[in-house]
């Protein structure tokens, strides 16, 4: 006689907790951007964003923008809010990519203005190699992954930036040491330490 084995119902997979950060300027001012509670995901604080976007100012109008490690996506959405014409977000976390697309829908941003790539930065940059260079690039990776050099090498090697491209770099380390190997190729335009955050705007040096 065959024994009956009772099957336990599968437990529903819990979605990660969701938090929100507010866009601080432009068309979508005060609108919320949702992000999940994930390791290494920490939206740039309001005070830092206000400084950075004051630095960028009119350079965002009609700009083609790349957010290399999108995380919450708030830097990219802030750029669109302030006049950027097109945004590419790179984010490897599946759930967070869903949140970015949900925010896009909530804000009513058409697909021609935003591309979300679910990939690591190492896989995404080669896929972008045949596209037009970007005008503004955000480089704000999870600090513990130390991807700044990898990203800069990828952007330069795949010709994704030009001498007029503005590179925003955010870190938890002084940029003098962090970017020491790029001293010959990067020109610092703006730099400031805000609390524990080091932020700067750079361009490629003219040859």
PDB file of C-alpha atoms in Angstrom:
ATOM      1  CA  UNK A   1       0.000   0.000   0.000  1.00  0.00           C
ATOM      2  CA  UNK A   2       1.421   3.382  -1.006  1.00  0.00           C
ATOM      3  CA  UNK A   3       1.740   5.884   1.776  1.00  0.00           C
ATOM      4  CA  UNK A   4       0.229   9.287   1.278  1.00  0.00           C
ATOM      5  CA  UNK A   5       2.653  12.157   1.585  1.00  0.00           C
ATOM      6  CA  UNK A   6       1.042  15.454   2.400  1.00  0.00           C
ATOM      7  CA  UNK A   7       2.442  18.421   0.529  1.00  0.00           C
ATOM      8  CA  UNK A   8       2.913  21.659   2.359  1.00  0.00           C
ATOM      9  CA  UNK A   9       1.793  24.720   0.449  1.00  0.00           C
ATOM     10  CA  UNK A  10       4.635  26.845  -0.830  1.00  0.00           C
ATOM     11  CA  UNK A  11       5.178  29.948   1.215  1.00  0.00           C
ATOM     12  CA  UNK A  12       4.735  33.115  -0.774  1.00  0.00           C
ATOM     13  CA  UNK A  13       8.015  34.839  -1.480  1.00  0.00           C
ATOM     14  CA  UNK A  14       8.152  38.075   0.461  1.00  0.00           C
ATOM     15  CA  UNK A  15       9.000  41.184  -1.465  1.00  0.00           C
ATOM     16  CA  UNK A  16      11.846  43.231   0.024  1.00  0.00           C
ATOM     17  CA  UNK A  17      10.809  46.298   2.051  1.00  0.00           C
ATOM     18  CA  UNK A  18      10.388  49.453  -0.020  1.00  0.00           C
ATOM     19  CA  UNK A  19      11.515  52.938   0.975  1.00  0.00           C
ATOM     20  CA  UNK A  20      11.214  56.264  -0.835  1.00  0.00           C
ATOM     21  CA  UNK A  21      13.367  59.259  -1.650  1.00  0.00           C
ATOM     22  CA  UNK A  22      12.066  62.565  -2.971  1.00  0.00           C
ATOM     23  CA  UNK A  23      13.103  64.338  -6.192  1.00  0.00           C
ATOM     24  CA  UNK A  24      14.210  67.798  -5.085  1.00  0.00           C
ATOM     25  CA  UNK A  25      13.994  69.941  -8.224  1.00  0.00           C
ATOM     26  CA  UNK A  26      12.596  70.404 -11.706  1.00  0.00           C
ATOM     27  CA  UNK A  27       9.484  69.035 -13.403  1.00  0.00           C
ATOM     28  CA  UNK A  28       9.054  66.112 -10.979  1.00  0.00           C
ATOM     29  CA  UNK A  29       9.915  68.063  -7.842  1.00  0.00           C
ATOM     30  CA  UNK A  30       8.542  66.470  -4.656  1.00  0.00           C
ATOM     31  CA  UNK A  31       7.597  63.259  -6.481  1.00  0.00           C
ATOM     32  CA  UNK A  32       8.737  60.039  -4.812  1.00  0.00           C
ATOM     33  CA  UNK A  33      11.191  57.432  -6.105  1.00  0.00           C
ATOM     34  CA  UNK A  34      10.809  53.949  -4.587  1.00  0.00           C
ATOM     35  CA  UNK A  35      13.762  51.693  -3.798  1.00  0.00           C
ATOM     36  CA  UNK A  36      14.195  48.369  -2.035  1.00  0.00           C
ATOM     37  CA  UNK A  37      16.178  47.579   1.086  1.00  0.00           C
ATOM     38  CA  UNK A  38      19.228  45.927  -0.501  1.00  0.00           C
ATOM     39  CA  UNK A  39      22.906  45.694   0.435  1.00  0.00           C
ATOM     40  CA  UNK A  40      24.913  48.604  -0.908  1.00  0.00           C
ATOM     41  CA  UNK A  41      21.861  50.534  -2.085  1.00  0.00           C
ATOM     42  CA  UNK A  42      22.010  54.016  -0.545  1.00  0.00           C
ATOM     43  CA  UNK A  43      20.448  56.952  -2.367  1.00  0.00           C
ATOM     44  CA  UNK A  44      22.580  60.085  -2.558  1.00  0.00           C
ATOM     45  CA  UNK A  45      21.386  62.372   0.284  1.00  0.00           C
ATOM     46  CA  UNK A  46      19.327  65.475  -0.529  1.00  0.00           C
ATOM     47  CA  UNK A  47      22.076  67.880   0.544  1.00  0.00           C
ATOM     48  CA  UNK A  48      24.620  66.224  -1.740  1.00  0.00           C
ATOM     49  CA  UNK A  49      22.179  66.019  -4.651  1.00  0.00           C
ATOM     50  CA  UNK A  50      21.346  69.692  -4.315  1.00  0.00           C
ATOM     51  CA  UNK A  51      25.044  70.573  -4.576  1.00  0.00           C
ATOM     52  CA  UNK A  52      25.668  68.221  -7.503  1.00  0.00           C
ATOM     53  CA  UNK A  53      22.714  69.444  -9.538  1.00  0.00           C
ATOM     54  CA  UNK A  54      23.660  73.051  -8.857  1.00  0.00           C
ATOM     55  CA  UNK A  55      27.070  72.150 -10.309  1.00  0.00           C
ATOM     56  CA  UNK A  56      25.517  70.544 -13.384  1.00  0.00           C
ATOM     57  CA  UNK A  57      22.778  73.174 -13.817  1.00  0.00           C
ATOM     58  CA  UNK A  58      22.141  74.027 -17.488  1.00  0.00           C
ATOM     59  CA  UNK A  59      24.478  71.264 -18.714  1.00  0.00           C
ATOM     60  CA  UNK A  60      21.633  68.804 -18.085  1.00  0.00           C
ATOM     61  CA  UNK A  61      19.272  70.423 -20.596  1.00  0.00           C
ATOM     62  CA  UNK A  62      18.897  68.069 -23.586  1.00  0.00           C
ATOM     63  CA  UNK A  63      21.737  65.914 -22.236  1.00  0.00           C
ATOM     64  CA  UNK A  64      22.146  62.208 -22.824  1.00  0.00           C
ATOM     65  CA  UNK A  65      22.712  60.766 -19.333  1.00  0.00           C
ATOM     66  CA  UNK A  66      24.167  57.480 -18.068  1.00  0.00           C
ATOM     67  CA  UNK A  67      23.667  56.301 -14.485  1.00  0.00           C
ATOM     68  CA  UNK A  68      26.303  53.578 -14.134  1.00  0.00           C
ATOM     69  CA  UNK A  69      25.065  52.083 -10.858  1.00  0.00           C
ATOM     70  CA  UNK A  70      21.505  53.328 -10.701  1.00  0.00           C
ATOM     71  CA  UNK A  71      20.427  51.886  -7.343  1.00  0.00           C
ATOM     72  CA  UNK A  72      17.318  53.854  -6.403  1.00  0.00           C
ATOM     73  CA  UNK A  73      17.499  55.657  -9.751  1.00  0.00           C
ATOM     74  CA  UNK A  74      17.046  59.031  -8.085  1.00  0.00           C
ATOM     75  CA  UNK A  75      20.103  60.647  -9.740  1.00  0.00           C
ATOM     76  CA  UNK A  76      18.774  59.732 -13.162  1.00  0.00           C
ATOM     77  CA  UNK A  77      15.197  60.789 -12.409  1.00  0.00           C
ATOM     78  CA  UNK A  78      16.509  64.056 -10.983  1.00  0.00           C
ATOM     79  CA  UNK A  79      18.416  64.603 -14.248  1.00  0.00           C
ATOM     80  CA  UNK A  80      15.273  63.972 -16.320  1.00  0.00           C
ATOM     81  CA  UNK A  81      13.335  66.271 -14.016  1.00  0.00           C
ATOM     82  CA  UNK A  82      15.846  69.033 -14.780  1.00  0.00           C
ATOM     83  CA  UNK A  83      15.758  68.735 -18.563  1.00  0.00           C
ATOM     84  CA  UNK A  84      17.852  65.733 -19.680  1.00  0.00           C
ATOM     85  CA  UNK A  85      16.517  64.294 -22.918  1.00  0.00           C
ATOM     86  CA  UNK A  86      17.469  60.638 -22.408  1.00  0.00           C
ATOM     87  CA  UNK A  87      18.563  58.414 -19.527  1.00  0.00           C
ATOM     88  CA  UNK A  88      20.195  54.995 -19.421  1.00  0.00           C
ATOM     89  CA  UNK A  89      20.134  53.238 -16.037  1.00  0.00           C
ATOM     90  CA  UNK A  90      22.344  50.242 -15.260  1.00  0.00           C
ATOM     91  CA  UNK A  91      21.259  48.156 -12.270  1.00  0.00           C
ATOM     92  CA  UNK A  92      21.916  44.428 -11.639  1.00  0.00           C
ATOM     93  CA  UNK A  93      19.242  43.888  -8.970  1.00  0.00           C
ATOM     94  CA  UNK A  94      16.057  42.510 -10.548  1.00  0.00           C
ATOM     95  CA  UNK A  95      13.681  43.844  -7.890  1.00  0.00           C
ATOM     96  CA  UNK A  96      15.216  47.294  -8.013  1.00  0.00           C
ATOM     97  CA  UNK A  97      14.946  47.367 -11.814  1.00  0.00           C
ATOM     98  CA  UNK A  98      11.237  46.721 -11.342  1.00  0.00           C
ATOM     99  CA  UNK A  99      11.066  49.668  -8.952  1.00  0.00           C
ATOM    100  CA  UNK A 100      12.818  51.945 -11.470  1.00  0.00           C
ATOM    101  CA  UNK A 101      10.331  50.942 -14.167  1.00  0.00           C
ATOM    102  CA  UNK A 102       7.443  51.444 -11.731  1.00  0.00           C
ATOM    103  CA  UNK A 103       8.702  54.969 -10.964  1.00  0.00           C
ATOM    104  CA  UNK A 104       9.007  55.653 -14.686  1.00  0.00           C
ATOM    105  CA  UNK A 105       5.363  54.644 -15.140  1.00  0.00           C
ATOM    106  CA  UNK A 106       4.255  56.662 -12.105  1.00  0.00           C
ATOM    107  CA  UNK A 107       5.952  59.790 -13.446  1.00  0.00           C
ATOM    108  CA  UNK A 108       4.588  59.198 -16.945  1.00  0.00           C
ATOM    109  CA  UNK A 109       8.013  59.082 -18.598  1.00  0.00           C
ATOM    110  CA  UNK A 110       7.856  57.555 -22.094  1.00  0.00           C
ATOM    111  CA  UNK A 111      10.095  54.611 -23.041  1.00  0.00           C
ATOM    112  CA  UNK A 112      12.025  56.708 -25.569  1.00  0.00           C
ATOM    113  CA  UNK A 113      13.411  58.801 -22.680  1.00  0.00           C
ATOM    114  CA  UNK A 114      14.632  56.031 -20.389  1.00  0.00           C
ATOM    115  CA  UNK A 115      16.367  52.668 -20.852  1.00  0.00           C
ATOM    116  CA  UNK A 116      16.843  50.374 -17.853  1.00  0.00           C
ATOM    117  CA  UNK A 117      19.498  47.685 -18.251  1.00  0.00           C
ATOM    118  CA  UNK A 118      19.369  44.795 -15.779  1.00  0.00           C
ATOM    119  CA  UNK A 119      23.074  43.960 -15.783  1.00  0.00           C
ATOM    120  CA  UNK A 120      26.317  44.494 -13.945  1.00  0.00           C
ATOM    121  CA  UNK A 121      28.363  47.456 -15.080  1.00  0.00           C
ATOM    122  CA  UNK A 122      31.021  45.058 -16.443  1.00  0.00           C
ATOM    123  CA  UNK A 123      28.455  43.471 -18.783  1.00  0.00           C
ATOM    124  CA  UNK A 124      26.509  46.622 -19.627  1.00  0.00           C
ATOM    125  CA  UNK A 125      29.278  48.928 -20.852  1.00  0.00           C
ATOM    126  CA  UNK A 126      30.395  46.646 -23.731  1.00  0.00           C
ATOM    127  CA  UNK A 127      26.746  46.468 -24.851  1.00  0.00           C
ATOM    128  CA  UNK A 128      26.682  50.271 -25.094  1.00  0.00           C
ATOM    129  CA  UNK A 129      29.915  50.466 -27.110  1.00  0.00           C
ATOM    130  CA  UNK A 130      28.211  51.266 -30.420  1.00  0.00           C
ATOM    131  CA  UNK A 131      26.006  54.030 -29.065  1.00  0.00           C
ATOM    132  CA  UNK A 132      26.610  57.776 -29.111  1.00  0.00           C
ATOM    133  CA  UNK A 133      28.777  59.044 -26.232  1.00  0.00           C
ATOM    134  CA  UNK A 134      27.006  60.360 -23.137  1.00  0.00           C
ATOM    135  CA  UNK A 135      26.974  64.012 -22.063  1.00  0.00           C
ATOM    136  CA  UNK A 136      26.616  63.387 -18.313  1.00  0.00           C
ATOM    137  CA  UNK A 137      27.640  60.228 -16.431  1.00  0.00           C
ATOM    138  CA  UNK A 138      26.918  59.392 -12.796  1.00  0.00           C
ATOM    139  CA  UNK A 139      29.509  57.115 -11.174  1.00  0.00           C
ATOM    140  CA  UNK A 140      28.240  56.244  -7.701  1.00  0.00           C
ATOM    141  CA  UNK A 141      28.766  52.500  -7.159  1.00  0.00           C
ATOM    142  CA  UNK A 142      28.214  50.584  -3.909  1.00  0.00           C
ATOM    143  CA  UNK A 143      31.262  51.669  -1.955  1.00  0.00           C
ATOM    144  CA  UNK A 144      32.263  48.167  -0.875  1.00  0.00           C
ATOM    145  CA  UNK A 145      32.553  47.007  -4.517  1.00  0.00           C
ATOM    146  CA  UNK A 146      35.199  49.654  -5.344  1.00  0.00           C
ATOM    147  CA  UNK A 147      34.137  49.851  -9.004  1.00  0.00           C
ATOM    148  CA  UNK A 148      35.326  53.392  -9.766  1.00  0.00           C
ATOM    149  CA  UNK A 149      38.399  52.322 -11.745  1.00  0.00           C
ATOM    150  CA  UNK A 150      36.515  49.559 -13.572  1.00  0.00           C
ATOM    151  CA  UNK A 151      33.810  52.012 -14.634  1.00  0.00           C
ATOM    152  CA  UNK A 152      36.208  54.723 -15.784  1.00  0.00           C
ATOM    153  CA  UNK A 153      38.307  52.252 -17.778  1.00  0.00           C
ATOM    154  CA  UNK A 154      35.132  50.874 -19.381  1.00  0.00           C
ATOM    155  CA  UNK A 155      33.796  54.309 -20.303  1.00  0.00           C
ATOM    156  CA  UNK A 156      37.113  55.329 -21.873  1.00  0.00           C
ATOM    157  CA  UNK A 157      37.884  52.021 -23.601  1.00  0.00           C
ATOM    158  CA  UNK A 158      34.389  51.728 -25.135  1.00  0.00           C
ATOM    159  CA  UNK A 159      34.426  55.410 -26.179  1.00  0.00           C
ATOM    160  CA  UNK A 160      31.262  56.181 -24.238  1.00  0.00           C
ATOM    161  CA  UNK A 161      32.456  59.631 -23.167  1.00  0.00           C
ATOM    162  CA  UNK A 162      33.966  62.622 -24.980  1.00  0.00           C
ATOM    163  CA  UNK A 163      36.085  65.560 -23.716  1.00  0.00           C
ATOM    164  CA  UNK A 164      32.941  67.580 -22.925  1.00  0.00           C
ATOM    165  CA  UNK A 165      31.271  64.776 -20.948  1.00  0.00           C
ATOM    166  CA  UNK A 166      30.684  65.683 -17.308  1.00  0.00           C
ATOM    167  CA  UNK A 167      31.510  62.827 -14.938  1.00  0.00           C
ATOM    168  CA  UNK A 168      30.004  62.931 -11.468  1.00  0.00           C
ATOM    169  CA  UNK A 169      31.995  60.707  -9.091  1.00  0.00           C
ATOM    170  CA  UNK A 170      30.817  59.969  -5.555  1.00  0.00           C
ATOM    171  CA  UNK A 171      32.754  57.935  -3.012  1.00  0.00           C
ATOM    172  CA  UNK A 172      33.558  57.375   0.637  1.00  0.00           C
ATOM    173  CA  UNK A 173      37.250  58.080  -0.014  1.00  0.00           C
ATOM    174  CA  UNK A 174      39.287  61.147  -0.907  1.00  0.00           C
ATOM    175  CA  UNK A 175      39.524  61.362  -4.697  1.00  0.00           C
ATOM    176  CA  UNK A 176      43.235  62.187  -4.651  1.00  0.00           C
ATOM    177  CA  UNK A 177      43.997  58.574  -3.760  1.00  0.00           C
ATOM    178  CA  UNK A 178      40.919  57.027  -5.380  1.00  0.00           C
ATOM    179  CA  UNK A 179      41.614  58.473  -8.825  1.00  0.00           C
ATOM    180  CA  UNK A 180      45.418  58.543  -8.647  1.00  0.00           C
ATOM    181  CA  UNK A 181      45.798  56.321 -11.726  1.00  0.00           C
ATOM    182  CA  UNK A 182      43.566  58.688 -13.750  1.00  0.00           C
ATOM    183  CA  UNK A 183      45.431  61.922 -12.948  1.00  0.00           C
ATOM    184  CA  UNK A 184      46.781  62.134 -16.502  1.00  0.00           C
ATOM    185  CA  UNK A 185      43.368  61.686 -18.129  1.00  0.00           C
ATOM    186  CA  UNK A 186      40.853  63.468 -15.849  1.00  0.00           C
ATOM    187  CA  UNK A 187      40.456  67.192 -15.236  1.00  0.00           C
ATOM    188  CA  UNK A 188      38.747  68.073 -11.909  1.00  0.00           C
ATOM    189  CA  UNK A 189      36.127  70.816 -12.253  1.00  0.00           C
ATOM    190  CA  UNK A 190      34.333  70.699  -8.892  1.00  0.00           C
ATOM    191  CA  UNK A 191      35.121  68.863  -5.666  1.00  0.00           C
ATOM    192  CA  UNK A 192      33.668  68.865  -2.167  1.00  0.00           C
ATOM    193  CA  UNK A 193      33.564  66.725   0.955  1.00  0.00           C
ATOM    194  CA  UNK A 194      30.094  66.633   2.509  1.00  0.00           C
ATOM    195  CA  UNK A 195      30.017  64.673   5.738  1.00  0.00           C
ATOM    196  CA  UNK A 196      31.402  61.235   4.874  1.00  0.00           C
ATOM    197  CA  UNK A 197      30.821  61.702   1.128  1.00  0.00           C
ATOM    198  CA  UNK A 198      33.423  62.903  -1.378  1.00  0.00           C
ATOM    199  CA  UNK A 199      31.853  64.292  -4.563  1.00  0.00           C
ATOM    200  CA  UNK A 200      33.400  65.718  -7.706  1.00  0.00           C
ATOM    201  CA  UNK A 201      32.781  66.665 -11.340  1.00  0.00           C
ATOM    202  CA  UNK A 202      35.440  65.696 -13.902  1.00  0.00           C
ATOM    203  CA  UNK A 203      36.098  65.815 -17.631  1.00  0.00           C
ATOM    204  CA  UNK A 204      38.573  64.054 -19.880  1.00  0.00           C
ATOM    205  CA  UNK A 205      41.643  66.173 -20.467  1.00  0.00           C
ATOM    206  CA  UNK A 206      42.059  67.383 -24.024  1.00  0.00           C
ATOM    207  CA  UNK A 207      44.812  65.523 -25.870  1.00  0.00           C
TER     208      UNK A 207
END
